[in-house]
mmCIF file of C-alpha atoms in Angstrom:
data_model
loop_
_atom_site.group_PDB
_atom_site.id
_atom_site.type_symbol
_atom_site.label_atom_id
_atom_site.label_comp_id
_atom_site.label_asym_id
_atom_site.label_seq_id
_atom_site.Cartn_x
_atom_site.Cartn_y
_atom_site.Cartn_z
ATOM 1 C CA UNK A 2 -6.003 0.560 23.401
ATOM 2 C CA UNK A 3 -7.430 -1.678 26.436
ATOM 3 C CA UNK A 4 -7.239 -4.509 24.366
ATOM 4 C CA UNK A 5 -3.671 -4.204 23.262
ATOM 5 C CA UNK A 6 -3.531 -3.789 27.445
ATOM 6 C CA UNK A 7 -5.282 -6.505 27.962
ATOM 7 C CA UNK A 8 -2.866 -8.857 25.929
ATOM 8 C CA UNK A 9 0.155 -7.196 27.041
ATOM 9 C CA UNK A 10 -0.584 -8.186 30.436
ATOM 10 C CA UNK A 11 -1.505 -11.844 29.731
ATOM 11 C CA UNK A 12 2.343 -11.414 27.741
ATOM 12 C CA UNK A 13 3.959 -10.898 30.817
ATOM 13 C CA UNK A 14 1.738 -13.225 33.274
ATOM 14 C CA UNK A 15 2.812 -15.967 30.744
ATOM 15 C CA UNK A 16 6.369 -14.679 31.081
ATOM 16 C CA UNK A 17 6.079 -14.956 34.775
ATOM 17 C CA UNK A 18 5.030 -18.686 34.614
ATOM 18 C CA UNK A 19 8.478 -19.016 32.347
ATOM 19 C CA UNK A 20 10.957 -17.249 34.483
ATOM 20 C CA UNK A 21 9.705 -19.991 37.534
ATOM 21 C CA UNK A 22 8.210 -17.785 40.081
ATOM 22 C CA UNK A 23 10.714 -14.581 39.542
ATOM 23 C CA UNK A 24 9.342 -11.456 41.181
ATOM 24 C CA UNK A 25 10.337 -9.281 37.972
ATOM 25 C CA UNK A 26 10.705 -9.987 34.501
ATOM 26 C CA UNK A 27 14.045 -8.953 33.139
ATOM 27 C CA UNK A 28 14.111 -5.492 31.308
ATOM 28 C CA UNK A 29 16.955 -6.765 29.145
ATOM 29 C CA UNK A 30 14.844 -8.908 27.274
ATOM 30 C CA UNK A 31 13.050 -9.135 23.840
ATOM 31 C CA UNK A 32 10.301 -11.804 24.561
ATOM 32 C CA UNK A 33 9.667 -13.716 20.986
ATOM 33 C CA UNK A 34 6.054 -15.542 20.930
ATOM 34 C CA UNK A 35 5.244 -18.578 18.939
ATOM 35 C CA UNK A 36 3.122 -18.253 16.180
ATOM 36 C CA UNK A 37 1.889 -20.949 13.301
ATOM 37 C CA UNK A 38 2.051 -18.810 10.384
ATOM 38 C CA UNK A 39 4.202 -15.517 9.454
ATOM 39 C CA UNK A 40 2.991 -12.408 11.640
ATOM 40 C CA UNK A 41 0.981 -9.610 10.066
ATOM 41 C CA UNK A 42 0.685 -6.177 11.209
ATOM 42 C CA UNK A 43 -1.979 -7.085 12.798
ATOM 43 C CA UNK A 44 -0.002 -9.852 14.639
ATOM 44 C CA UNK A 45 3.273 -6.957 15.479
ATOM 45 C CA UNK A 46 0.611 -4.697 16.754
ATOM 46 C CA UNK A 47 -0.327 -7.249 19.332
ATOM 47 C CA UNK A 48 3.641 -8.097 19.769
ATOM 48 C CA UNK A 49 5.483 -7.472 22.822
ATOM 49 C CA UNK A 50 7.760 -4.473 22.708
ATOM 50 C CA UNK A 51 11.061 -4.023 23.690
ATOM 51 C CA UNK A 52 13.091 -0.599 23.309
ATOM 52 C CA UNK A 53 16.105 -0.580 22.887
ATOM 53 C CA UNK A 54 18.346 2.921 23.147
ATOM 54 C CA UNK A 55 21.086 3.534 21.000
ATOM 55 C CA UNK A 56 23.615 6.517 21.972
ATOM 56 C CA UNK A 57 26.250 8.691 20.491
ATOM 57 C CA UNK A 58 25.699 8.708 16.507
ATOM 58 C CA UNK A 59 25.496 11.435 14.512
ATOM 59 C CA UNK A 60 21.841 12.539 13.548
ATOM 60 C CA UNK A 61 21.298 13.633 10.096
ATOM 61 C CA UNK A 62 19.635 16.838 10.147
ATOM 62 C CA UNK A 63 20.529 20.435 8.523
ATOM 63 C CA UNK A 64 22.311 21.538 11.514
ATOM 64 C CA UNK A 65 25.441 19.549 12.260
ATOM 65 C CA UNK A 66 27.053 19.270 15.784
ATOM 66 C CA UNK A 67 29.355 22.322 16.642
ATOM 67 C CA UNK A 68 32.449 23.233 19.197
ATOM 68 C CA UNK A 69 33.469 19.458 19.105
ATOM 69 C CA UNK A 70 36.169 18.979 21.769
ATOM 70 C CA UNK A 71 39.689 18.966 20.975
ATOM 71 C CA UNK A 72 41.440 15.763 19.260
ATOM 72 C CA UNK A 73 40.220 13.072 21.464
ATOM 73 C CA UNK A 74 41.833 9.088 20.630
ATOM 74 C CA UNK A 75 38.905 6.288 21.167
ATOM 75 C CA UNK A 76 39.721 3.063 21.941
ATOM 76 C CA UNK A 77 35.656 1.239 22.083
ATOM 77 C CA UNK A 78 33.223 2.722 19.512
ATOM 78 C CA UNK A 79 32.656 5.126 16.925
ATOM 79 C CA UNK A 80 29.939 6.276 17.934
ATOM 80 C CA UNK A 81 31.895 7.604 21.478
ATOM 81 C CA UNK A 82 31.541 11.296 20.760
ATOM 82 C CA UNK A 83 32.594 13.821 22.705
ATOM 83 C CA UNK A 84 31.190 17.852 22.903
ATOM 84 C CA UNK A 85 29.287 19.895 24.663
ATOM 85 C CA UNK A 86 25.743 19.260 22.345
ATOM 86 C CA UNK A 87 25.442 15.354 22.613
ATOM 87 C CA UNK A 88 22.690 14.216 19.781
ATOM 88 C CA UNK A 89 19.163 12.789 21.897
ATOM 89 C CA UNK A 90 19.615 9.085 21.638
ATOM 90 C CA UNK A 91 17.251 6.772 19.482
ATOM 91 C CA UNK A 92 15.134 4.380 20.869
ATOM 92 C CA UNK A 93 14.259 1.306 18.035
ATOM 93 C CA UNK A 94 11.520 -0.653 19.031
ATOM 94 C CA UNK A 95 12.124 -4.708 18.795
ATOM 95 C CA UNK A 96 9.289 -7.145 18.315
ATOM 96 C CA UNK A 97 9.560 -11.013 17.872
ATOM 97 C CA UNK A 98 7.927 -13.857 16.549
ATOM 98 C CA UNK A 99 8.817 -17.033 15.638
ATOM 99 C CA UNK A 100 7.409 -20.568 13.875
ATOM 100 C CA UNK A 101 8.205 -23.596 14.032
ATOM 101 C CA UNK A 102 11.190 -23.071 11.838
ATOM 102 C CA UNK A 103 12.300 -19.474 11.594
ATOM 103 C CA UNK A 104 12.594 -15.905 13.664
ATOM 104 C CA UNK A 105 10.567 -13.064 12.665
ATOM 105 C CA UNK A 106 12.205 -9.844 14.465
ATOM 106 C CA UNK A 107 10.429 -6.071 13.462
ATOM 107 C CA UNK A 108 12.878 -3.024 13.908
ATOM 108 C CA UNK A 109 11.339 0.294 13.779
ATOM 109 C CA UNK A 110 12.667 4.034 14.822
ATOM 110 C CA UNK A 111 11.927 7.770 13.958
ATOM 111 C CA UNK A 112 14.711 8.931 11.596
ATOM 112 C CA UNK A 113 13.472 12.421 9.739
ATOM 113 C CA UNK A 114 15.799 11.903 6.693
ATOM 114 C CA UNK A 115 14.915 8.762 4.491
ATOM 115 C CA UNK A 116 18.810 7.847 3.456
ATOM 116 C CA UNK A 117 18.305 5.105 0.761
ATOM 117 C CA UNK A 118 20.931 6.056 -1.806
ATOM 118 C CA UNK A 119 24.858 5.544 -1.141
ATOM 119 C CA UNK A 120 26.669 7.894 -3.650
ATOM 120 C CA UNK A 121 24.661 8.075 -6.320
ATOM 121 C CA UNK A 122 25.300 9.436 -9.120
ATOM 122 C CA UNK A 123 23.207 12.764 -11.480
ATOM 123 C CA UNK A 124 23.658 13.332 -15.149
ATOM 124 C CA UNK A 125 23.384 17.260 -15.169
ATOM 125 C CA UNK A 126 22.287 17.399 -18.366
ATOM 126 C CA UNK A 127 26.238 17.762 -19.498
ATOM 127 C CA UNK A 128 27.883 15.527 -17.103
ATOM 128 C CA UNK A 129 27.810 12.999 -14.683
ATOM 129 C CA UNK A 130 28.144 14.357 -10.677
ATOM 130 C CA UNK A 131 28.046 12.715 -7.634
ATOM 131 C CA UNK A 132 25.539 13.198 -4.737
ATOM 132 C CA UNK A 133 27.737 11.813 -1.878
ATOM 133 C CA UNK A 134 24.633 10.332 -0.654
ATOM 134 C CA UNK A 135 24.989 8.719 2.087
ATOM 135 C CA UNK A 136 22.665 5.696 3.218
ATOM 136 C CA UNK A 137 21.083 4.297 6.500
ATOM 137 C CA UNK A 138 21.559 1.582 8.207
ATOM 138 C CA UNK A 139 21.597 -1.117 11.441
ATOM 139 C CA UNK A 140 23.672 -3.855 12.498
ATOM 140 C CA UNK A 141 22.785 -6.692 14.836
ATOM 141 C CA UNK A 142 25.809 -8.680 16.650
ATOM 142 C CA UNK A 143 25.027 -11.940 18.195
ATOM 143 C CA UNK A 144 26.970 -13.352 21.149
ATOM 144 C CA UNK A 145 26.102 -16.900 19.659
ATOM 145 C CA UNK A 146 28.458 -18.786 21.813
ATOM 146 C CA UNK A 147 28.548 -16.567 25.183
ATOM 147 C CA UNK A 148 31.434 -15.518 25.022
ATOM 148 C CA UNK A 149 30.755 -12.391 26.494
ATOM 149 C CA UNK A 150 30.012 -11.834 30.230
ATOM 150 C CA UNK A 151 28.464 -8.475 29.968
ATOM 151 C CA UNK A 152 27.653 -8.176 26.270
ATOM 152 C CA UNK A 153 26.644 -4.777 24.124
ATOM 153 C CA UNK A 154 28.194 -3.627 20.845
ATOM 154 C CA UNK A 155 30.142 -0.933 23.051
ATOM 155 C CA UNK A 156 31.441 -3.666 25.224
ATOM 156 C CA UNK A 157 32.633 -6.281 22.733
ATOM 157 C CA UNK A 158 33.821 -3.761 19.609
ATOM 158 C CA UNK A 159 37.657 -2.517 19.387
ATOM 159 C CA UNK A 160 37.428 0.582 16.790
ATOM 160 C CA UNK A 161 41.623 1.972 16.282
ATOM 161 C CA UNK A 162 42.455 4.844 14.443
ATOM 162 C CA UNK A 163 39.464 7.055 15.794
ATOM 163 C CA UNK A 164 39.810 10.852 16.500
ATOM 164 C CA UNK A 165 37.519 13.510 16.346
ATOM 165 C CA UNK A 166 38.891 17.529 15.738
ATOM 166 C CA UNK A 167 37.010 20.184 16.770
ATOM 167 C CA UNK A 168 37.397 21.714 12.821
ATOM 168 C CA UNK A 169 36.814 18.546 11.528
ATOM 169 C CA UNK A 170 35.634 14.648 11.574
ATOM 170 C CA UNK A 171 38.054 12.191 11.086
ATOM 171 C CA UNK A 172 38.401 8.286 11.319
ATOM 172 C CA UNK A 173 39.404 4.924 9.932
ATOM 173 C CA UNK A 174 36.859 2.297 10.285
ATOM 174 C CA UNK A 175 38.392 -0.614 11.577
ATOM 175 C CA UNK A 176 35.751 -2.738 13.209
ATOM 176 C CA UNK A 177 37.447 -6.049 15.079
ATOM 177 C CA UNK A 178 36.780 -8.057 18.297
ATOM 178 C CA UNK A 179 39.897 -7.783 20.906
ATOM 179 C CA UNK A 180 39.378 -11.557 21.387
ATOM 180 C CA UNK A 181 41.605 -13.446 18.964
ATOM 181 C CA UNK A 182 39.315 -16.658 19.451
ATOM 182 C CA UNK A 183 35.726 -14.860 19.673
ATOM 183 C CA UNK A 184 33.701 -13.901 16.893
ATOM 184 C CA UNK A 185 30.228 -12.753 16.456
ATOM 185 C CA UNK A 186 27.151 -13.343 14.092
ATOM 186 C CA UNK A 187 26.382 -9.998 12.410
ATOM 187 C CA UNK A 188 22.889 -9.334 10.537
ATOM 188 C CA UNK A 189 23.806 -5.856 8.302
ATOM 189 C CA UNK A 190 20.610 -4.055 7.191
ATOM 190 C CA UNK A 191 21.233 -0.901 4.151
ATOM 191 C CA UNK A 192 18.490 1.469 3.236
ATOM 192 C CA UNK A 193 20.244 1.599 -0.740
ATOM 193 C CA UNK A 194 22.575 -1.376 -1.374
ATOM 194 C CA UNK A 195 20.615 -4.466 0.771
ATOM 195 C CA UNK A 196 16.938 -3.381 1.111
ATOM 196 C CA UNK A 197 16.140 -3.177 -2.462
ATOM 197 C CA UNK A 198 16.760 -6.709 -2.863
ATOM 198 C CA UNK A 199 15.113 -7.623 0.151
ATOM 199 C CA UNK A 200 17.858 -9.117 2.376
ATOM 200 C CA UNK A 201 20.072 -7.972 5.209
ATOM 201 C CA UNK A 202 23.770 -9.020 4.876
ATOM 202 C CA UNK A 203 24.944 -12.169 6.824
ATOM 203 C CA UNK A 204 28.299 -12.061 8.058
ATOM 204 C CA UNK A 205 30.505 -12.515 11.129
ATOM 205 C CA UNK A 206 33.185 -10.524 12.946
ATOM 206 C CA UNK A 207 36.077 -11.736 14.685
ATOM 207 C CA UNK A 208 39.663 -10.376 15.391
ATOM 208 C CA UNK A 209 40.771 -9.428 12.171
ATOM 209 C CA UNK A 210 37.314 -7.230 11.191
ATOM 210 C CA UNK A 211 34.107 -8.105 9.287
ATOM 211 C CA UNK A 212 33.514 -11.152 7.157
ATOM 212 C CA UNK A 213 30.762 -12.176 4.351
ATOM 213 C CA UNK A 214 29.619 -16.115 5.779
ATOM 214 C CA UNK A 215 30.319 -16.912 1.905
ATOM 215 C CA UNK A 216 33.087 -15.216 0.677
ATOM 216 C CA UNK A 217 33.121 -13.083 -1.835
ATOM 217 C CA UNK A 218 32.270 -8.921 -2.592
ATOM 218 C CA UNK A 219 28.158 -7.935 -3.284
ATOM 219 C CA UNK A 220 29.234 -4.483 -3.197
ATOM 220 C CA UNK A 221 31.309 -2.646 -5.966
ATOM 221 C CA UNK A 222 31.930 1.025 -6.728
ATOM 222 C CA UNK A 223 30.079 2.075 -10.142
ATOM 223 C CA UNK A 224 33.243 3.877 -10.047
ATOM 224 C CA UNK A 225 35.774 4.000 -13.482
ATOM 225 C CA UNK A 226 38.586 5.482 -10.829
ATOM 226 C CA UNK A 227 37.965 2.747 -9.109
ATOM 227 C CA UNK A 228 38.306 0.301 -11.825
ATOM 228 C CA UNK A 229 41.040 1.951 -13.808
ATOM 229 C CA UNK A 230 42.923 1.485 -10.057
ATOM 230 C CA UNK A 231 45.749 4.210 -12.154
ATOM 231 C CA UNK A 232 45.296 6.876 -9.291
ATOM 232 C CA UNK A 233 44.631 9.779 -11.911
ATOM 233 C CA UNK A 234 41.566 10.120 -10.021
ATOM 234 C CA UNK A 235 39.380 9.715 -6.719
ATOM 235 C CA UNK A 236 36.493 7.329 -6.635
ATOM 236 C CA UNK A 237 33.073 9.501 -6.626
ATOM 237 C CA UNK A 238 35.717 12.728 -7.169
ATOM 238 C CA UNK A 239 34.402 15.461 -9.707
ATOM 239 C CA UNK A 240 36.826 13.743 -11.911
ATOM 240 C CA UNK A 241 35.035 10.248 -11.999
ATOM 241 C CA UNK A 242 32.588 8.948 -13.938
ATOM 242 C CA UNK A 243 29.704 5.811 -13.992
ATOM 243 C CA UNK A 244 30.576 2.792 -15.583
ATOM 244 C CA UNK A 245 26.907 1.842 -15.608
ATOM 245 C CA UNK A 246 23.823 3.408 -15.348
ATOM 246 C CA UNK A 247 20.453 2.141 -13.174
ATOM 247 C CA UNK A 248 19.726 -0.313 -16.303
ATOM 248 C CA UNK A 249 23.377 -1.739 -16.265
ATOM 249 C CA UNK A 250 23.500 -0.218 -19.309
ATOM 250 C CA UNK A 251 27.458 1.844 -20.104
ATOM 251 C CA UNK A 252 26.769 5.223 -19.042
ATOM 252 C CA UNK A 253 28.891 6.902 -21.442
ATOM 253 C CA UNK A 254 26.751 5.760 -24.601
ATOM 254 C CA UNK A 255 23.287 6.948 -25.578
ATOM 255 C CA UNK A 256 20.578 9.980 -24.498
ATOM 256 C CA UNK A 257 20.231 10.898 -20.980
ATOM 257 C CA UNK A 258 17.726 13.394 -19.448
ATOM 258 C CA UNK A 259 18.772 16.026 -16.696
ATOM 259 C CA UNK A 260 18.657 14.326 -13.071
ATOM 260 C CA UNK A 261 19.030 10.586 -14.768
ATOM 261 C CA UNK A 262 20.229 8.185 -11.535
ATOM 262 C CA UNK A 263 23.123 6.121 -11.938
ATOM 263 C CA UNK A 264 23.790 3.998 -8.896
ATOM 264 C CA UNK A 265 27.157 4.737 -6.707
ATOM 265 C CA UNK A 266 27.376 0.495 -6.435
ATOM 266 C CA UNK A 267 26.999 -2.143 -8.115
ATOM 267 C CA UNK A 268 25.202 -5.037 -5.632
ATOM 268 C CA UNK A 269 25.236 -8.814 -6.422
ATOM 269 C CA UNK A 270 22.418 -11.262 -5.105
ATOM 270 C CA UNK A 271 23.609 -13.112 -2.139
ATOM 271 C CA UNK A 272 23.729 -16.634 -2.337
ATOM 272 C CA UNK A 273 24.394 -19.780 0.384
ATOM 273 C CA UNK A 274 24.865 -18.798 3.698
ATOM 274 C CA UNK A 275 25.364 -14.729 2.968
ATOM 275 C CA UNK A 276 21.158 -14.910 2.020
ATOM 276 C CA UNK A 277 19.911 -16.371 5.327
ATOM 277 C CA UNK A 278 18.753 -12.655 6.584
ATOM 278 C CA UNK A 279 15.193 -11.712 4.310
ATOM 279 C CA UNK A 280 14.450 -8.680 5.236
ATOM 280 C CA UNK A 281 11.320 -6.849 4.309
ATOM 281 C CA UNK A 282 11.799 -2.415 4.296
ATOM 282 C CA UNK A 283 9.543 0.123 4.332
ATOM 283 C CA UNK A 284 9.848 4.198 5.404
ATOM 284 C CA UNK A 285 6.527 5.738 6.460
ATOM 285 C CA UNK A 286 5.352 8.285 8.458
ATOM 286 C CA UNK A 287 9.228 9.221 10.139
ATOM 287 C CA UNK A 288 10.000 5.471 10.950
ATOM 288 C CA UNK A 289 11.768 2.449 9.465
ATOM 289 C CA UNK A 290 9.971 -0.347 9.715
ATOM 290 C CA UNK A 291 12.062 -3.624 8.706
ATOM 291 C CA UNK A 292 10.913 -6.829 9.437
ATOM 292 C CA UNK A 293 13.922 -9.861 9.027
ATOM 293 C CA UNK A 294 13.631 -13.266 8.763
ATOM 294 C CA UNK A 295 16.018 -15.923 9.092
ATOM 295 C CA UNK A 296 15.942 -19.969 10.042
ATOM 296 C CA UNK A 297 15.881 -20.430 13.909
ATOM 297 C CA UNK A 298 19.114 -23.149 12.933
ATOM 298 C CA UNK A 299 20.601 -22.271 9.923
ATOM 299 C CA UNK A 300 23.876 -25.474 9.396
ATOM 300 C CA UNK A 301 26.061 -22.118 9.285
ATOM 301 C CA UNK A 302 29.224 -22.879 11.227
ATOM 302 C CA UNK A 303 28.918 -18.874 12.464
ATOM 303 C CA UNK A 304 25.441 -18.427 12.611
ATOM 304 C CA UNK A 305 23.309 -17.792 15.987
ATOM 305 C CA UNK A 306 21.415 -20.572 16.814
ATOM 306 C CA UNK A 307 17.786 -19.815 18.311
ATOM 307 C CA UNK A 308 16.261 -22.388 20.851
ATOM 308 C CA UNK A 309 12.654 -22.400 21.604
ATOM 309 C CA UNK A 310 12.328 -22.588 25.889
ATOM 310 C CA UNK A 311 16.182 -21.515 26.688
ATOM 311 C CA UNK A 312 15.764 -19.107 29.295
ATOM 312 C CA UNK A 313 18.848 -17.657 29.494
ATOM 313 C CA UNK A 314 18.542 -16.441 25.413
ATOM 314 C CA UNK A 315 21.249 -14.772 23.172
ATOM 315 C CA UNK A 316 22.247 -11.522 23.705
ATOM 316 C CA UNK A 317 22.808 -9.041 21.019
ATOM 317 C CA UNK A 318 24.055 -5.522 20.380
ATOM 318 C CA UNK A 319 22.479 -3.016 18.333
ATOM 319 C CA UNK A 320 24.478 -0.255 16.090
ATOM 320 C CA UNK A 321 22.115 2.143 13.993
ATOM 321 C CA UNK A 322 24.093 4.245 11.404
ATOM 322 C CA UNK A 323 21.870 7.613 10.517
ATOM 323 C CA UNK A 324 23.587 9.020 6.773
ATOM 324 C CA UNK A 325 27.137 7.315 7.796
ATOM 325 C CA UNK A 326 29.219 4.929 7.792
ATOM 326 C CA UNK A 327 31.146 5.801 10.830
ATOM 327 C CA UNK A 328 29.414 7.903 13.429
ATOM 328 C CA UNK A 329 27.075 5.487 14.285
ATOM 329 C CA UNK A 330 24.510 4.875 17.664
ATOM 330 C CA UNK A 331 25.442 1.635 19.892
ATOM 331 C CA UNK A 332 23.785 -0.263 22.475
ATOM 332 C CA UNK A 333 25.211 -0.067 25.548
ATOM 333 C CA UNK A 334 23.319 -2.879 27.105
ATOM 334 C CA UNK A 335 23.254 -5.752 27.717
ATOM 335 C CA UNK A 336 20.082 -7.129 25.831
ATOM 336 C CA UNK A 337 18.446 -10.368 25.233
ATOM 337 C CA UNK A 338 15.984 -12.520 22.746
ATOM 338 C CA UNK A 339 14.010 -14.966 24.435
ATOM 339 C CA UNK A 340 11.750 -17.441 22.288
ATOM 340 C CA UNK A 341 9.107 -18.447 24.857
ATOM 341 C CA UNK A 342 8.262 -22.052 24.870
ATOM 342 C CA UNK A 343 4.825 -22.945 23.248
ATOM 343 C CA UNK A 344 2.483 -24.003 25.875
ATOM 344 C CA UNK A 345 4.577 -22.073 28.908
ATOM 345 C CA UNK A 346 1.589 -19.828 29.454
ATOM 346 C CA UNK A 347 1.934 -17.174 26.759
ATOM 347 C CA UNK A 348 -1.005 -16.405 24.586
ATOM 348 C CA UNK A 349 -1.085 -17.213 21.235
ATOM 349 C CA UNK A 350 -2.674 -14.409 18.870
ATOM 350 C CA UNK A 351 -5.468 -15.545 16.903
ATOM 351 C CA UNK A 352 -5.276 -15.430 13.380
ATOM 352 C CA UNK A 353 -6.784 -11.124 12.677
ATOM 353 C CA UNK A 354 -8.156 -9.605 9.880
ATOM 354 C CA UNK A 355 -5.557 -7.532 8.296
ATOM 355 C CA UNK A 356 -5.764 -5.335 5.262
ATOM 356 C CA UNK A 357 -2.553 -3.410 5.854
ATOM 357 C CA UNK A 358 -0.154 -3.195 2.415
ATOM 358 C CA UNK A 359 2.743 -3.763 4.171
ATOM 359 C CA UNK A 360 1.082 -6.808 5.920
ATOM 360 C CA UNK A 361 0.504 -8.495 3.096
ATOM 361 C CA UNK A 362 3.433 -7.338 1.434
ATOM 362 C CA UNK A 363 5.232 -9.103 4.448
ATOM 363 C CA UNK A 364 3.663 -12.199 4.184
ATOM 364 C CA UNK A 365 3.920 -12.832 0.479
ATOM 365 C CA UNK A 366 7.465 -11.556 0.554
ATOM 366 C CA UNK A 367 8.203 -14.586 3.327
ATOM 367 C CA UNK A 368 5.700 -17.095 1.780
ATOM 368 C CA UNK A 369 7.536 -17.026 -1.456
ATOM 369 C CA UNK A 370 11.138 -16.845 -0.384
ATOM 370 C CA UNK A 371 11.558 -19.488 1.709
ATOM 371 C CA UNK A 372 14.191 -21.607 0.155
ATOM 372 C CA UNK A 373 18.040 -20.425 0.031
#
């Protein structure tokens, strides 16, 4: 404990020497250090943290909210509920690293239900049902150019067609800028359909919603509603069926044992510009851990560009969705990443011992996935 102290403190006097003389350091900002080799646990132990609250999703838990105001039209975020038993707010700790050529940034925060399946489906033994699973999830939004005064993801998001009833939840998820010439980077981590293959989706937003930065779908419903398109019945309904099962194999033909998985989509490997996120997942002990990586300057027309030594950094907004696609927790801060200049005064970690899994399941992940 007094040596993590120890080098927090020498993380903010080298901070100090940065900001020129400032009497505080900013509490908007996540301070990345330089390091000369990807960061092990070890190395995000030793990191400096930044927490960052998110407010007004919908907690997955047994006991779901209750006397929910009447009909109320929102105009900013999803996640603006109103009611008289508000869910606690999250707070997701940020850590950052970077090399010479890419940012390392660590996202972790208590969630009690590990949500890593999005409508799955069961073979009963007799037929095919689906779970309406539900997964988790994040999403980062970068104000690449600064185009926002007073950025957070509350302040920048326009969300129409948003109610809430106190019987039941209803709303259309229509997430756009209000800016017909802004647009923002956007980093999309899910527990089921991204994790497994070890990247977070790379995309942009702008006025007219959410964009892949290489077009094209990765996601499709293992749905035969949804690819019959006839309307005889609902995707995921108790009338639909697989196409596929978890081997890609036609889930109509051959043996299957009671409580056999079939996925609820079908995800492609990214390629180009969509793969620039790497993400690295784990669930342990209550917390998400993920750890992304992506090129400080990627060539992407809409990608954040990260400059070692610029002060003033790029501020981002932070959406966590808990079991949802809608109801989800939002910054309402403005918030910052720093990279601090090598040689400004901040410490550099020495290279520890480390004989964590997931630290070495980090580093070999990175090592060997470097090119796009």
């Amino acid at each position: 404990m007094l040596r993590f102290f120890s080098f927090f403190l020498l993380v903010l006097c080298g901070s100090l020497l940065l900001l020129s003389g400032c009497k505080e350091i900013p509490t908007d900002r996540l301070y990345a250090l330089w390091l000369d080799r990807v960061p092990t646990d070890a190395d995000w132990q030793r990191a400096l943290p930044h927490l960052v609250s998110v407010r007004g999703g919908r907690p997955h838990k047994l006991r779901s909210f209750s006397e929910i105001d009447e009909d109320t039209v929102h105009t900013s975020t999803a996640s603006c509920h109103h009611g008289s038993r508000l869910p606690e707010p999250v707070d997701v700790d940020l850590r950052a690293y970077y090399t010479d050529r890419d940012l390392f940034l660590r996202l972790s925060w208590e969630d009690a239900t590990r949500d890593q399946s999005m409508q799955d489906w069961v073979f009963d033994g007799e037929r095919w049902v689906n779970s309406g699973a539900m997964e988790d999830g994040f999403g980062l939004l970068w104000d690449a150019r600064g185009t926002f005064p007073q950025f957070s993801c509350a302040y920048a998001c326009h969300i129409s067609d948003f109610g809430v009833n106190r019987a039941s939840f209803h709303a259309t998820n229509k997430m756009r800028l209000a800016d017909e010439s802004a647009w923002l980077d956007l980093w999309n981590w899910k527990a089921a359909r991204t994790a497994g293959l070890g990247f977070a989706d790379d995309r942009f937003l702008d006025q007219s919603g959410m964009h892949g930065d290489t077009a094209g779908e990765l996601f499709r419903e293992n749905s035969r509603a949804m690819l019959s398109g006839d309307g005889t019945a609902r995707p995921f309904s108790e009338q639909d069926l697989p196409i596929y099962d978890a081997d890609r194999q036609p889930a109509a033909e051959g043996f299957r044992p009671p409580g056999t998985i079939a996925p609820g989509f079908l995800v492609e490997r990214p390629k180009a510009g969509r793969a620039d996120v790497v993400a690295v997942t784990d669930y342990r002990d209550g917390r998400w851990v993920v750890v992304l990586r992506r090129s400080l300057r990627t060539g992407d027309a809409r990608d954040v560009v990260f400059v070692p030594g610029d002060e003033v950094g790029v501020a981002f907004g932070l959406a966590l969705m808990d079991h949802t696609l809608y109801e989800h927790y939002a910054s309402q801060t403005m918030e910052r990443l720093v990279l601090l200049k090598p040689g400004s005064g901040q410490p550099v970690p020495k290279d520890p011992s480390d004989n964590s899994l997931f630290g070495d399941r980090i580093s070999s992940h990175f090592s060997g996935s470097r090119e796009r």
